[in-house]
Coordinates of C-alpha atoms and ligand atoms in Angstrom, one line a residue:
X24 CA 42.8 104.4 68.3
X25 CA 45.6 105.7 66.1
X26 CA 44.9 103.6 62.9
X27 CA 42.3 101.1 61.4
X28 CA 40.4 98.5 64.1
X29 CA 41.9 95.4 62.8
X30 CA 40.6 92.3 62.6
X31 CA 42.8 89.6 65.0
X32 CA 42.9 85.9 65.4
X33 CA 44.4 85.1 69.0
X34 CA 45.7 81.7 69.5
X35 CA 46.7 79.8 72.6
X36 CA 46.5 76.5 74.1
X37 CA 45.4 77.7 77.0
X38 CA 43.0 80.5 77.9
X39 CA 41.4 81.4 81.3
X40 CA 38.7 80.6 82.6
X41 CA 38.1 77.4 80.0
X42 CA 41.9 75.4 81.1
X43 CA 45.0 76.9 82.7
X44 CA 48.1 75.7 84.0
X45 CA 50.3 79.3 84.1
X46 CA 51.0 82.2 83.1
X47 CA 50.0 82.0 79.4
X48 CA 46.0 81.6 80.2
X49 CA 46.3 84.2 82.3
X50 CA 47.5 86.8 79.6
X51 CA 45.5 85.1 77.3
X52 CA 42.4 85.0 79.2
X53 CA 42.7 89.2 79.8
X54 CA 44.7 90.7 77.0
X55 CA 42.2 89.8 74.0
X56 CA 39.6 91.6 76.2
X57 CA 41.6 94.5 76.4
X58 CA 42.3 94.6 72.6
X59 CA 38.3 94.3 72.2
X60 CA 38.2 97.7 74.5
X61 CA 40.4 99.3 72.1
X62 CA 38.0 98.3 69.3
X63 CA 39.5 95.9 67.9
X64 CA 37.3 92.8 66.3
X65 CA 39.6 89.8 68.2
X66 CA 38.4 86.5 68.5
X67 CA 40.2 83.4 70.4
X68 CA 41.0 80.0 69.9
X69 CA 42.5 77.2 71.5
X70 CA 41.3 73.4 71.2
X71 CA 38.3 72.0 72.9
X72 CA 40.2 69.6 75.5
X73 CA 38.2 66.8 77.2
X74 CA 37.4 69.0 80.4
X75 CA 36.3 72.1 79.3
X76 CA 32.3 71.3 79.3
X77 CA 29.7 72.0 76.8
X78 CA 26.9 72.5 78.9
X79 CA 29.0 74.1 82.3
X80 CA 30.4 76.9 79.6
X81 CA 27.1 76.8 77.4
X82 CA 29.1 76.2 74.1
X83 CA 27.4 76.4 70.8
X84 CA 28.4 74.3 67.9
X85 CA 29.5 77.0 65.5
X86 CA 30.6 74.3 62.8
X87 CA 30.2 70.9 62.2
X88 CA 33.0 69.3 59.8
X89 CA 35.6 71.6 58.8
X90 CA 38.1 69.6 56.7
X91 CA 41.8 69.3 57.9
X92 CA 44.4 68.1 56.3
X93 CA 47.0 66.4 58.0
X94 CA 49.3 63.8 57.1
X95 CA 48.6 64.2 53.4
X96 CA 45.3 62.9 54.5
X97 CA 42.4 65.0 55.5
X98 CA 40.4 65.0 58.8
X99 CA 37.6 67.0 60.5
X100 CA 37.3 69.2 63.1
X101 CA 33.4 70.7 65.5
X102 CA 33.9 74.3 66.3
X103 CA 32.2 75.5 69.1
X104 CA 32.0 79.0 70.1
X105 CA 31.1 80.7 73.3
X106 CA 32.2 84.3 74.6
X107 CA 35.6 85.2 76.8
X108 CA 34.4 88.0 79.3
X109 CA 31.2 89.7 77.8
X110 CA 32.3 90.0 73.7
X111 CA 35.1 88.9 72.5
X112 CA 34.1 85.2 70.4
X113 CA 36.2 82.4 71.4
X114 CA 36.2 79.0 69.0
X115 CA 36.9 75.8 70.2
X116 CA 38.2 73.3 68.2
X117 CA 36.8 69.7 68.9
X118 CA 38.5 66.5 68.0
X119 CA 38.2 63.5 70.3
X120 CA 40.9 61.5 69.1
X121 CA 43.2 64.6 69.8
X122 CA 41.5 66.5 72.4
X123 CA 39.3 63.9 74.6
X124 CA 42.0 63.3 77.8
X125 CA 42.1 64.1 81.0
X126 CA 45.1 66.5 80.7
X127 CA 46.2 69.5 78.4
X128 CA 49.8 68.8 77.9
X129 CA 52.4 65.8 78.0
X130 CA 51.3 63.5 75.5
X131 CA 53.3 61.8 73.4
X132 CA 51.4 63.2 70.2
X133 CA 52.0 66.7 71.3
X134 CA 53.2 67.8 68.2
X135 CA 50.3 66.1 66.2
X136 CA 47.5 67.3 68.8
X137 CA 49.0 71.5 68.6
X138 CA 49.4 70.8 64.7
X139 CA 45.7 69.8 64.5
X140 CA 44.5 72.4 66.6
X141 CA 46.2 75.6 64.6
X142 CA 45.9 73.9 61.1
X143 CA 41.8 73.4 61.8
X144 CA 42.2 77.3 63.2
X145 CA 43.1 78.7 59.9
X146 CA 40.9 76.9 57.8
X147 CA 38.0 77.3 60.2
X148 CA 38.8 80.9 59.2
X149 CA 38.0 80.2 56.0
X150 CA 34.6 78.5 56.8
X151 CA 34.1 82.2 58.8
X152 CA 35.0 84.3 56.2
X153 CA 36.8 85.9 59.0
X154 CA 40.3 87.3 57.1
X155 CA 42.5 88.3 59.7
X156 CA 45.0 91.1 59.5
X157 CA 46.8 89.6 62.6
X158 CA 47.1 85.8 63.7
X159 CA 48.6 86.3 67.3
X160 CA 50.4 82.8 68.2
X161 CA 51.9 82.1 71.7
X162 CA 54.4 79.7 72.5
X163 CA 55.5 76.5 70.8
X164 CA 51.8 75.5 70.2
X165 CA 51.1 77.9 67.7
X166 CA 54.7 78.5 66.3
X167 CA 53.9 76.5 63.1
X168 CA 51.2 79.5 62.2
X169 CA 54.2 81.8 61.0
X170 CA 56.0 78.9 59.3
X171 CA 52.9 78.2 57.2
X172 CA 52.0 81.3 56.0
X173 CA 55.8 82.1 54.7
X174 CA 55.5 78.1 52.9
X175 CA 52.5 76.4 52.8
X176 CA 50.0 78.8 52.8
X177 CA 52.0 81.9 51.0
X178 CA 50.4 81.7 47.6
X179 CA 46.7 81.2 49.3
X180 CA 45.1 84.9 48.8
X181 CA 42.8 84.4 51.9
X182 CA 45.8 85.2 53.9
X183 CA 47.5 87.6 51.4
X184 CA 47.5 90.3 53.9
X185 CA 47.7 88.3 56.9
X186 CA 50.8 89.0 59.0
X187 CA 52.0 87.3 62.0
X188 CA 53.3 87.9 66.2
X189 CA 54.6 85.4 67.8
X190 CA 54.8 86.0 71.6
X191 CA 57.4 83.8 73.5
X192 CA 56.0 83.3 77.4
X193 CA 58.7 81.0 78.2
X194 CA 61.7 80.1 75.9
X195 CA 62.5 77.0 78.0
X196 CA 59.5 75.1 76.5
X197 CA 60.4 74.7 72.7
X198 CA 58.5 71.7 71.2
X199 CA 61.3 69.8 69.6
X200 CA 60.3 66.6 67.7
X201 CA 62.0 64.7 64.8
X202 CA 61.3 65.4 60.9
X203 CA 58.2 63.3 60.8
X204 CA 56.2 66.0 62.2
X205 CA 56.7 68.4 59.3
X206 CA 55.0 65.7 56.9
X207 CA 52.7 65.3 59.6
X208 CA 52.3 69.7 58.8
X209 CA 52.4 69.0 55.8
X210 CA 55.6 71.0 55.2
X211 CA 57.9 67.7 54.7
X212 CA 59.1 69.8 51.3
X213 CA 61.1 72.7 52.8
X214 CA 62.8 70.7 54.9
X215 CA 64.7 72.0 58.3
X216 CA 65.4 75.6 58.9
X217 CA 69.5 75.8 59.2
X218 CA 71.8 78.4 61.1
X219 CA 75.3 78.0 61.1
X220 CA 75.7 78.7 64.5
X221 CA 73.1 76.4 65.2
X222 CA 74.0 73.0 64.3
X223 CA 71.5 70.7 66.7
X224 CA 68.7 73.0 64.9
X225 CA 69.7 71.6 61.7
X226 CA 68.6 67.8 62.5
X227 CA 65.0 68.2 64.8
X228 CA 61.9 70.3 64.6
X229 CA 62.1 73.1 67.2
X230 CA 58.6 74.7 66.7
X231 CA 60.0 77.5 68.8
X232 CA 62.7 78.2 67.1
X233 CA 60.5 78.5 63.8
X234 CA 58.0 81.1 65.5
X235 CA 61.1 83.2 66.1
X236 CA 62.5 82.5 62.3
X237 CA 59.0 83.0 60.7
X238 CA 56.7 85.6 62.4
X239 CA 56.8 89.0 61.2
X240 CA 57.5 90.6 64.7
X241 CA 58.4 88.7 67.5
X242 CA 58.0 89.5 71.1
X243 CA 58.4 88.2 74.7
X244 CA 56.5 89.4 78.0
X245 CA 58.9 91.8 79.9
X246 CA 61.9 94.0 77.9
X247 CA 64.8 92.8 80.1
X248 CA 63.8 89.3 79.4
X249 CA 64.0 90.8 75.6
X250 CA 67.2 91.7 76.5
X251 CA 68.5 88.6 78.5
X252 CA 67.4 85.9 75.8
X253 CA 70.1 87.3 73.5
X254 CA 72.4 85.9 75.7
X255 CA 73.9 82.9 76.0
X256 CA 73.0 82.6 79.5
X257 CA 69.2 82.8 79.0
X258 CA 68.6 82.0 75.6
X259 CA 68.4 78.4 75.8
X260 CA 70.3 77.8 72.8
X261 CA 68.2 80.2 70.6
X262 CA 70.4 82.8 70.9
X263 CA 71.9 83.1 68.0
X264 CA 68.8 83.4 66.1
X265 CA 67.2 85.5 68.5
X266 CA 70.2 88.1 67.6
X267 CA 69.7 87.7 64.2
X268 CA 66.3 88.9 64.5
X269 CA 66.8 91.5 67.1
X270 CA 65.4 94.2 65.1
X271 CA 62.0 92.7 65.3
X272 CA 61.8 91.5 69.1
X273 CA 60.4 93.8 71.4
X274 CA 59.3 93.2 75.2
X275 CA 56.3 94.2 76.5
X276 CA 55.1 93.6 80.1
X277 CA 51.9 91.6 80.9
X278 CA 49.2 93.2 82.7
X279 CA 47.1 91.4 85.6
X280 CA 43.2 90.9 85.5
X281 CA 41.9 93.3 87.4
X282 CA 38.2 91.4 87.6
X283 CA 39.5 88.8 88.7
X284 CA 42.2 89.9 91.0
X285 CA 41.2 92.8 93.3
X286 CA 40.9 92.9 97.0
X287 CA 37.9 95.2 97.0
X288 CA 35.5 92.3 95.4
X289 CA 37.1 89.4 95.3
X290 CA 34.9 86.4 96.9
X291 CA 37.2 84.1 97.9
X292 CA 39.0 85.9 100.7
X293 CA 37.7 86.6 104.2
X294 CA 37.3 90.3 103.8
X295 CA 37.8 92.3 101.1
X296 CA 40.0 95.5 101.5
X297 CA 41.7 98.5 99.6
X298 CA 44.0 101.2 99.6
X299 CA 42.0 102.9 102.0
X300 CA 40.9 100.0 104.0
X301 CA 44.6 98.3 104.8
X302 CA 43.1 97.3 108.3
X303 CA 41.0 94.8 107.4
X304 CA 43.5 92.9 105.8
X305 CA 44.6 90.7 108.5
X306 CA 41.2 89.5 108.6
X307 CA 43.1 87.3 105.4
X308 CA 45.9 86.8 107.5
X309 CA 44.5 85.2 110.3
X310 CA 41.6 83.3 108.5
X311 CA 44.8 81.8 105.8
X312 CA 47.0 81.1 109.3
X313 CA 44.3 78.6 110.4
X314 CA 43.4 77.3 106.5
X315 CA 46.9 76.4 106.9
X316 CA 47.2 74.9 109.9
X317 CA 49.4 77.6 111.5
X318 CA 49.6 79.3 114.9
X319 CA 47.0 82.3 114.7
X320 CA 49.1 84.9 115.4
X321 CA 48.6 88.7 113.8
X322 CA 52.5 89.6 114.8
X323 CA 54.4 86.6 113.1
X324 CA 55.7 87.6 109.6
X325 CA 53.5 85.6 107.0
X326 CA 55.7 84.5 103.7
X327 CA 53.3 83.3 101.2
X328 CA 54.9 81.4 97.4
X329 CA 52.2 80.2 94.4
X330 CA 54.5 78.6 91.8
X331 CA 55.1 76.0 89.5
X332 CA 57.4 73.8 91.8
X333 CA 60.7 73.2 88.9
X334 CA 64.2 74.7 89.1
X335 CA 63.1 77.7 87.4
X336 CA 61.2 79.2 89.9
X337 CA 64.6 79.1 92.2
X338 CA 62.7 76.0 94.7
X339 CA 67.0 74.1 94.5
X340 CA 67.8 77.6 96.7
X341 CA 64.6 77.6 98.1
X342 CA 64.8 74.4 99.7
X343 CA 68.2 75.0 101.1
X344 CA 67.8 77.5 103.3
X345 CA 64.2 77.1 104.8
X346 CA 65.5 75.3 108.0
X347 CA 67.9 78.2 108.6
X348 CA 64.9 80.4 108.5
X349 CA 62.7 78.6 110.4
X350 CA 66.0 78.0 113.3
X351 CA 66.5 81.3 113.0
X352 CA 63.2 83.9 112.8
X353 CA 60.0 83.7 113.8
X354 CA 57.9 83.5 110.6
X355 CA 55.5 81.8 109.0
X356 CA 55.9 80.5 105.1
X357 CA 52.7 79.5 103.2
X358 CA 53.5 77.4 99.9
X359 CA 51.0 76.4 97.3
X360 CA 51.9 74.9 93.9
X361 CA 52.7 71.4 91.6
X362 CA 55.6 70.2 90.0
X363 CA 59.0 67.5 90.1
X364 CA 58.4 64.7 92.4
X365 CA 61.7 65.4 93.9
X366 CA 60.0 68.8 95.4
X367 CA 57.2 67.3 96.3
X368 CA 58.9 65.4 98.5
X369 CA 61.6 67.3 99.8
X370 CA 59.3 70.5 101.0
X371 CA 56.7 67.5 102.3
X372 CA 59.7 66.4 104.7
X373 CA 60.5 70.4 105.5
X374 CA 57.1 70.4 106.2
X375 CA 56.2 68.0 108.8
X376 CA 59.7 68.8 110.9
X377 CA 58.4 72.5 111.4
X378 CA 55.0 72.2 111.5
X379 CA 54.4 75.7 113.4
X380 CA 56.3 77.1 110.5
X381 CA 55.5 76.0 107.0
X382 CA 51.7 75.0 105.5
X383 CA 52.2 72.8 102.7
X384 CA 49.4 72.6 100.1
X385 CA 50.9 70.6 96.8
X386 CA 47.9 71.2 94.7
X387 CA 46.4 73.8 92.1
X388 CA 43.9 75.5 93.6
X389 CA 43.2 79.2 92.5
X390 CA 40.7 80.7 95.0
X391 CA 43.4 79.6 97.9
X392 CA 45.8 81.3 95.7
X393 CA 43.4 84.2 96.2
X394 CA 43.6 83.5 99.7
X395 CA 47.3 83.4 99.9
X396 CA 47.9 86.9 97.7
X397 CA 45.2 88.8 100.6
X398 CA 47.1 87.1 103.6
X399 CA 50.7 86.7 103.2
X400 CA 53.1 89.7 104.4
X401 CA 55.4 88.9 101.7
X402 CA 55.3 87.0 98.3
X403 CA 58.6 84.7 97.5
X404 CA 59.5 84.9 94.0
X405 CA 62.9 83.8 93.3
X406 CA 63.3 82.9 89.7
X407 CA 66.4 81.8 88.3
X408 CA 64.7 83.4 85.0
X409 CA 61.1 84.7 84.7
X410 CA 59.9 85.9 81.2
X411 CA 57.3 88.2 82.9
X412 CA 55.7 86.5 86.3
X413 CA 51.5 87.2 87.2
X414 CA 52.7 86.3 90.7
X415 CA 54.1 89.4 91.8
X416 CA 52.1 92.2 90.7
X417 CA 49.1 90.4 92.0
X418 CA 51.0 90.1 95.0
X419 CA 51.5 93.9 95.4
X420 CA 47.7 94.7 93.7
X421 CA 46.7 92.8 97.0
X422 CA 49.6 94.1 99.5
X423 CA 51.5 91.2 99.7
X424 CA 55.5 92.6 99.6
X425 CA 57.4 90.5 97.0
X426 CA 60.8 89.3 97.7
X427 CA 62.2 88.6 94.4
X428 CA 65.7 88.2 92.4
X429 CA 66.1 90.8 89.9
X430 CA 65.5 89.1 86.3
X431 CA 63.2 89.3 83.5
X432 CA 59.7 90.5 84.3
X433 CA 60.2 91.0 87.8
X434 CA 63.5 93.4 88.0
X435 CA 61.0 95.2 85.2
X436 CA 58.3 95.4 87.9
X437 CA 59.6 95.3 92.0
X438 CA 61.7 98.5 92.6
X439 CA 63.9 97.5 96.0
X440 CA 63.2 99.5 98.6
X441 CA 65.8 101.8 99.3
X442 CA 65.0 102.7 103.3
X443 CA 67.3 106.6 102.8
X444 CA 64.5 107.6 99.9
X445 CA 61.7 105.4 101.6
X446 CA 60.9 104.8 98.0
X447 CA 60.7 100.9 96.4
X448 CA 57.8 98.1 96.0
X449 CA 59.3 95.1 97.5
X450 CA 62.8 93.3 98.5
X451 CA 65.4 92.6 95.2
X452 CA 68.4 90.2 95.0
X453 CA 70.7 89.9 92.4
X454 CA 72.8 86.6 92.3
X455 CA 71.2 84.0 91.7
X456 CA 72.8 81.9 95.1
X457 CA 71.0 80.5 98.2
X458 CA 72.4 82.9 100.4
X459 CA 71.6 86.0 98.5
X460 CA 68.1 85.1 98.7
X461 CA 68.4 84.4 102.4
X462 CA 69.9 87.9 102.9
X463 CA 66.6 89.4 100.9
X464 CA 64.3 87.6 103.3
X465 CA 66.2 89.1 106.2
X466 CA 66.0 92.5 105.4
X467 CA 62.6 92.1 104.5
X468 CA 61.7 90.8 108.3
X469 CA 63.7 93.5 109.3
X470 CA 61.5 96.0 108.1
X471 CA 58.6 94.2 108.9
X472 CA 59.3 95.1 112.3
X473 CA 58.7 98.8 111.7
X474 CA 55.0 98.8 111.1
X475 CA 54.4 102.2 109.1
X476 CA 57.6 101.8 106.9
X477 CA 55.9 98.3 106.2
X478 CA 52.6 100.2 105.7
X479 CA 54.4 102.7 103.4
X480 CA 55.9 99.6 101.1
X481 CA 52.7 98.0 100.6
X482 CA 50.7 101.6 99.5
X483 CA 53.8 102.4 96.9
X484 CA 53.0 98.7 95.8
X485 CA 49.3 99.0 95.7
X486 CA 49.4 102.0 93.8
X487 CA 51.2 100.4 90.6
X488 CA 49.2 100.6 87.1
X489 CA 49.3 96.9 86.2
X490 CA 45.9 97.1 84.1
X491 CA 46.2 95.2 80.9
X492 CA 45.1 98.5 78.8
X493 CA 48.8 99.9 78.7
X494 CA 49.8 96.6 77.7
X495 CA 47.1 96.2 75.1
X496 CA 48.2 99.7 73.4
X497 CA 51.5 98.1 73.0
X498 CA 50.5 95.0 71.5
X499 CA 48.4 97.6 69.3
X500 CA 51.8 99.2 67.9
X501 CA 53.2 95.7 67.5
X502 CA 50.5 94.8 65.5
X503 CA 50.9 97.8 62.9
X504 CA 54.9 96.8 63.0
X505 CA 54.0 93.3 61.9
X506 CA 51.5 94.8 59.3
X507 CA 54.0 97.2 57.9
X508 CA 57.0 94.5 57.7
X509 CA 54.8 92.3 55.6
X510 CA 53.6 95.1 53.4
X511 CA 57.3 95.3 52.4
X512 CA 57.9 92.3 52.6
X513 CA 55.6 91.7 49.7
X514 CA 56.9 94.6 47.4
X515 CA 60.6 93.0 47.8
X516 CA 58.8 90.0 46.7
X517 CA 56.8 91.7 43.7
X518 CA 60.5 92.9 42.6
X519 CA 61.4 89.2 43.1
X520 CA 63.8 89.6 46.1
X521 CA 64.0 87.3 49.0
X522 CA 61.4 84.9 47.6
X523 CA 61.4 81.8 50.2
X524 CA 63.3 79.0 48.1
X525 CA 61.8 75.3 48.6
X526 CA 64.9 73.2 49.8
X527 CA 65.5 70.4 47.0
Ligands
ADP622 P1 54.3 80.6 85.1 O1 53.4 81.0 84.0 O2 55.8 80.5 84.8 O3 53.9 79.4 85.9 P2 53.5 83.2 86.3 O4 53.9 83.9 87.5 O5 53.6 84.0 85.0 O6 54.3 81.8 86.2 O7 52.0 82.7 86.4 C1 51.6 81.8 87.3 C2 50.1 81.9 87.5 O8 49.5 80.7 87.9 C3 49.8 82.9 88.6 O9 48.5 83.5 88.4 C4 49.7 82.0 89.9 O10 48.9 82.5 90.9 C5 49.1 80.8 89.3 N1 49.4 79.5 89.9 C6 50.6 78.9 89.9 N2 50.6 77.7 90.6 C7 49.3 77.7 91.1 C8 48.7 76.7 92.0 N3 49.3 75.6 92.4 N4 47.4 77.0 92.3 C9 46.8 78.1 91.9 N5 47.3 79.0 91.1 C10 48.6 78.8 90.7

């Protein structure tokens, strides 16, 4: 390690293997392990929702009342603790009233049920006298951390040398709610944060938008998606801001789990395989061909998809052209996911008119997803935008060829193949158009067909470094960046420069 081990608080709303519904428990399930490797002292938290069990994860009650204010009122939060992996402590924090549902997300109380959960993290801190150097926040659910410690919490000496990152897995999902949740915060006082070229941000709450105008260094999951959120086009309206504080975004790629996702031991497929073993992968194929209710045939081309089942994940273009393929080539498309109704029933129809085609399963089920990454030929991935994407470097960890449009995280991690070099991990469209993607899939099959430049494709793949310790080494930097802007920070302030103002 190049400096000090520091001491990290790592908070998420969701965290694999305790609840998951993307990408975000993924990373945050791996990278705190990773950071633990480095020797680093970081512990988790997320909230103790109603189906993560006590006894099935042996939970321990670390803490029994640990007062919370909220709503100029104060409540009590149970911490539990348990371990994620072999060492690195994870807390739970346990409120019925906010916690005890059957779901994670899409309550009307959001904002009260995310406030709870970071405002009990930070004094549960407190209880621990665990001072952090870092408190890593992710996503809306955590973006009031930053905003606290620059107003609420700025004259508190606990977290005098606290600084703060705020990672941004997906800018679509910005948690805006009206004023009465910053009484709720407790932060009624300071009012909303204003931008001139941001009007609408002047009248709601956009915890996003106050991770990005808070934290002391800010980053998102890929560089080009870095890039692409300064734009207009991908910004969702936070654009401006994001500019403003360019000089403190960074990008850095996700890693995958390589426990958890590897061929070689994996339990849930038919037979495990690896580099040096390629053969026995279409044990996978043929076993997921009958799981799905398909002709058993080692020839056809296999297209597997796992994905969230909205427009971002490119399903309006998807849905467009899977009759053409299915009228057209021999091939065999295997889709597993959740999401709009509308898809649900539109691929349902697709589905039953070409049933030697397309195996349908509209649920979330992660050992089938294991199943589909071993078996497919070919991994469909085409985002409209995709801040990182797990999807397809497991893909090509397990030799599955991704076809996916160039954007964010995955133009960062599929090279084309370009067929005069023989060099290139998978299949790469630009424009973001039905047909485009269509074209993709084509040349893809076409190159199917040749069985050792298809051979050739899945090795280069296979052979990619997607563990989670580069990744972890550059969160490591990020974290002395955050450290070093709040150092200064603090001597401006000493001077008495750029000391936050309350707004009257
Ligand atoms: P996002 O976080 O935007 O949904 P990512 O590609 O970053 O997309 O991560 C998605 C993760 O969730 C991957 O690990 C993928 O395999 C998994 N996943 C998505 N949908 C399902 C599903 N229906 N069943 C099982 N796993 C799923």
């Amino acid at each position: 390690m190049s400096e000090k081990a520091l001491k990290i608080l790592y908070l998420a709303a969701e965290v694999v293997p305790f609840a998951k519904t993307g990408g975000l428990a993924d990373v945050a399930g791996s990278l705190p392990k990773a950071l633990r490797a480095l020797g680093h002292d970081v512990r988790v938290a997320m909230p103790r929702y109603g189906r993560i069990s006590i006894e099935k994860f042996g939970l321990k009650l670390a803490l029994d009342k640990v007062p919370v204010p909220m709503n100029k009122e104060t409540e009590s939060a149970r911490i539990y603790q348990s371990t994620l992996g072999k060492d690195v402590p994870i807390y739970f924090i346990d409120n019925a009233k906010y916690y005890d549902r059957e779901g994670i997300y899409m309550y009307p109380d959001d904002a009260e049920r995310f406030i709870f959960f970071c405002r009990a993290a930070l004094e549960m801190l407190k209880c621990l006298d665990f001072k952090p150097d870092i408190i890593h926040c992710n996503d809306w659910h955590t973006a009031v951390v930053p905003n606290w410690l620059k107003t609420l919490y700025k004259d508190d000496p606990f977290f005098a040398n606290t600084a703060t990152v705020y990672t941004i897995h997906n800018l679509a999902y910005q948690g805006i709610f009206g004023y009465r949740v910053l009484e709720i915060a407790g932060i009624d006082e300071y009012g909303f944060i204003y931008h001139p070229e941001m009007a609408d941000l002047n009248e709601v709450v956009d915890f996003m938008a106050r991770g990005i105008y808070f934290a002391d260094v800010i980053n998102t999951v890929s560089p080009r998606y870095a890039q692409e959120i300064l734009t207009p086009e991908y910004g969702e309206r936070l654009d401006p801001l994001l500019r403003d504080r360019r000089d403190r975004l960074f990008g850095i790629l996700n890693g995958i789990d390589y426990e958890t996702f590897n061929p070689a031991t994996d339990p849930h497929i038919a037979a495990n395989y690896d580099i040096n073993s390629l053969d026995k992968r279409i044990k996978n194929k043929l076993a997921l061909q009958e799981e799905a209710k398909l002709p058993v045939d080692a020839q056809v081309p296999l297209i597997g998809m796992i994905s969230r089942l909205t427009d971002q994940k490119g399903l309006d273009i998807l849905v467009e052209i899977l009759d053409h393929l299915f009228d057209n080539f021999d091939v065999q498309f295997v889709l597993l996911g959740t999401g709009e109704q509308h898809y649900h029933d539109r691929l349902s129809r697709i589905a039953q008119e070409y049933p030697k085609n397309m195996g349908l399963f509209l649920t979330f089920n992660a050992p089938l997803a294991q199943r589909i990454y071993a078996g497919s030929d070919m991994f469909l991935m085409p985002s409209k935008f995709e801040p990182c994407g797990l999807g397809q470097m497991i893909a090509m960890h397990y030799g599955s060829v991704p076809i996916v449009r160039a954007t964010g995280g995955l133009a960062d991690t599929v090279q084309d193949y370009d067929p005069r070099r023989e060099v290139g991990t998978g299949f790469v469209f630009e424009r973001y158009d039905r047909w485009a993607l269509f074209a993709a899939i084509v040349r893809a099959l076409e190159h199917y067909k040749n069985p050792s430049v298809w051979r050739k494709i899945q090795l280069q793949g296979m052979q990619v470094d997607f563990s989670w310790e580069a990744s972890a080494r550059r969160y490591e930097d990020l974290y002395y960046k955050a450290l070093a802007s709040k150092k200064s920070l603090r001597k401006l302030e000493e001077y008495g420069i750029g000391r936050a103002q309350k707004h009257s």
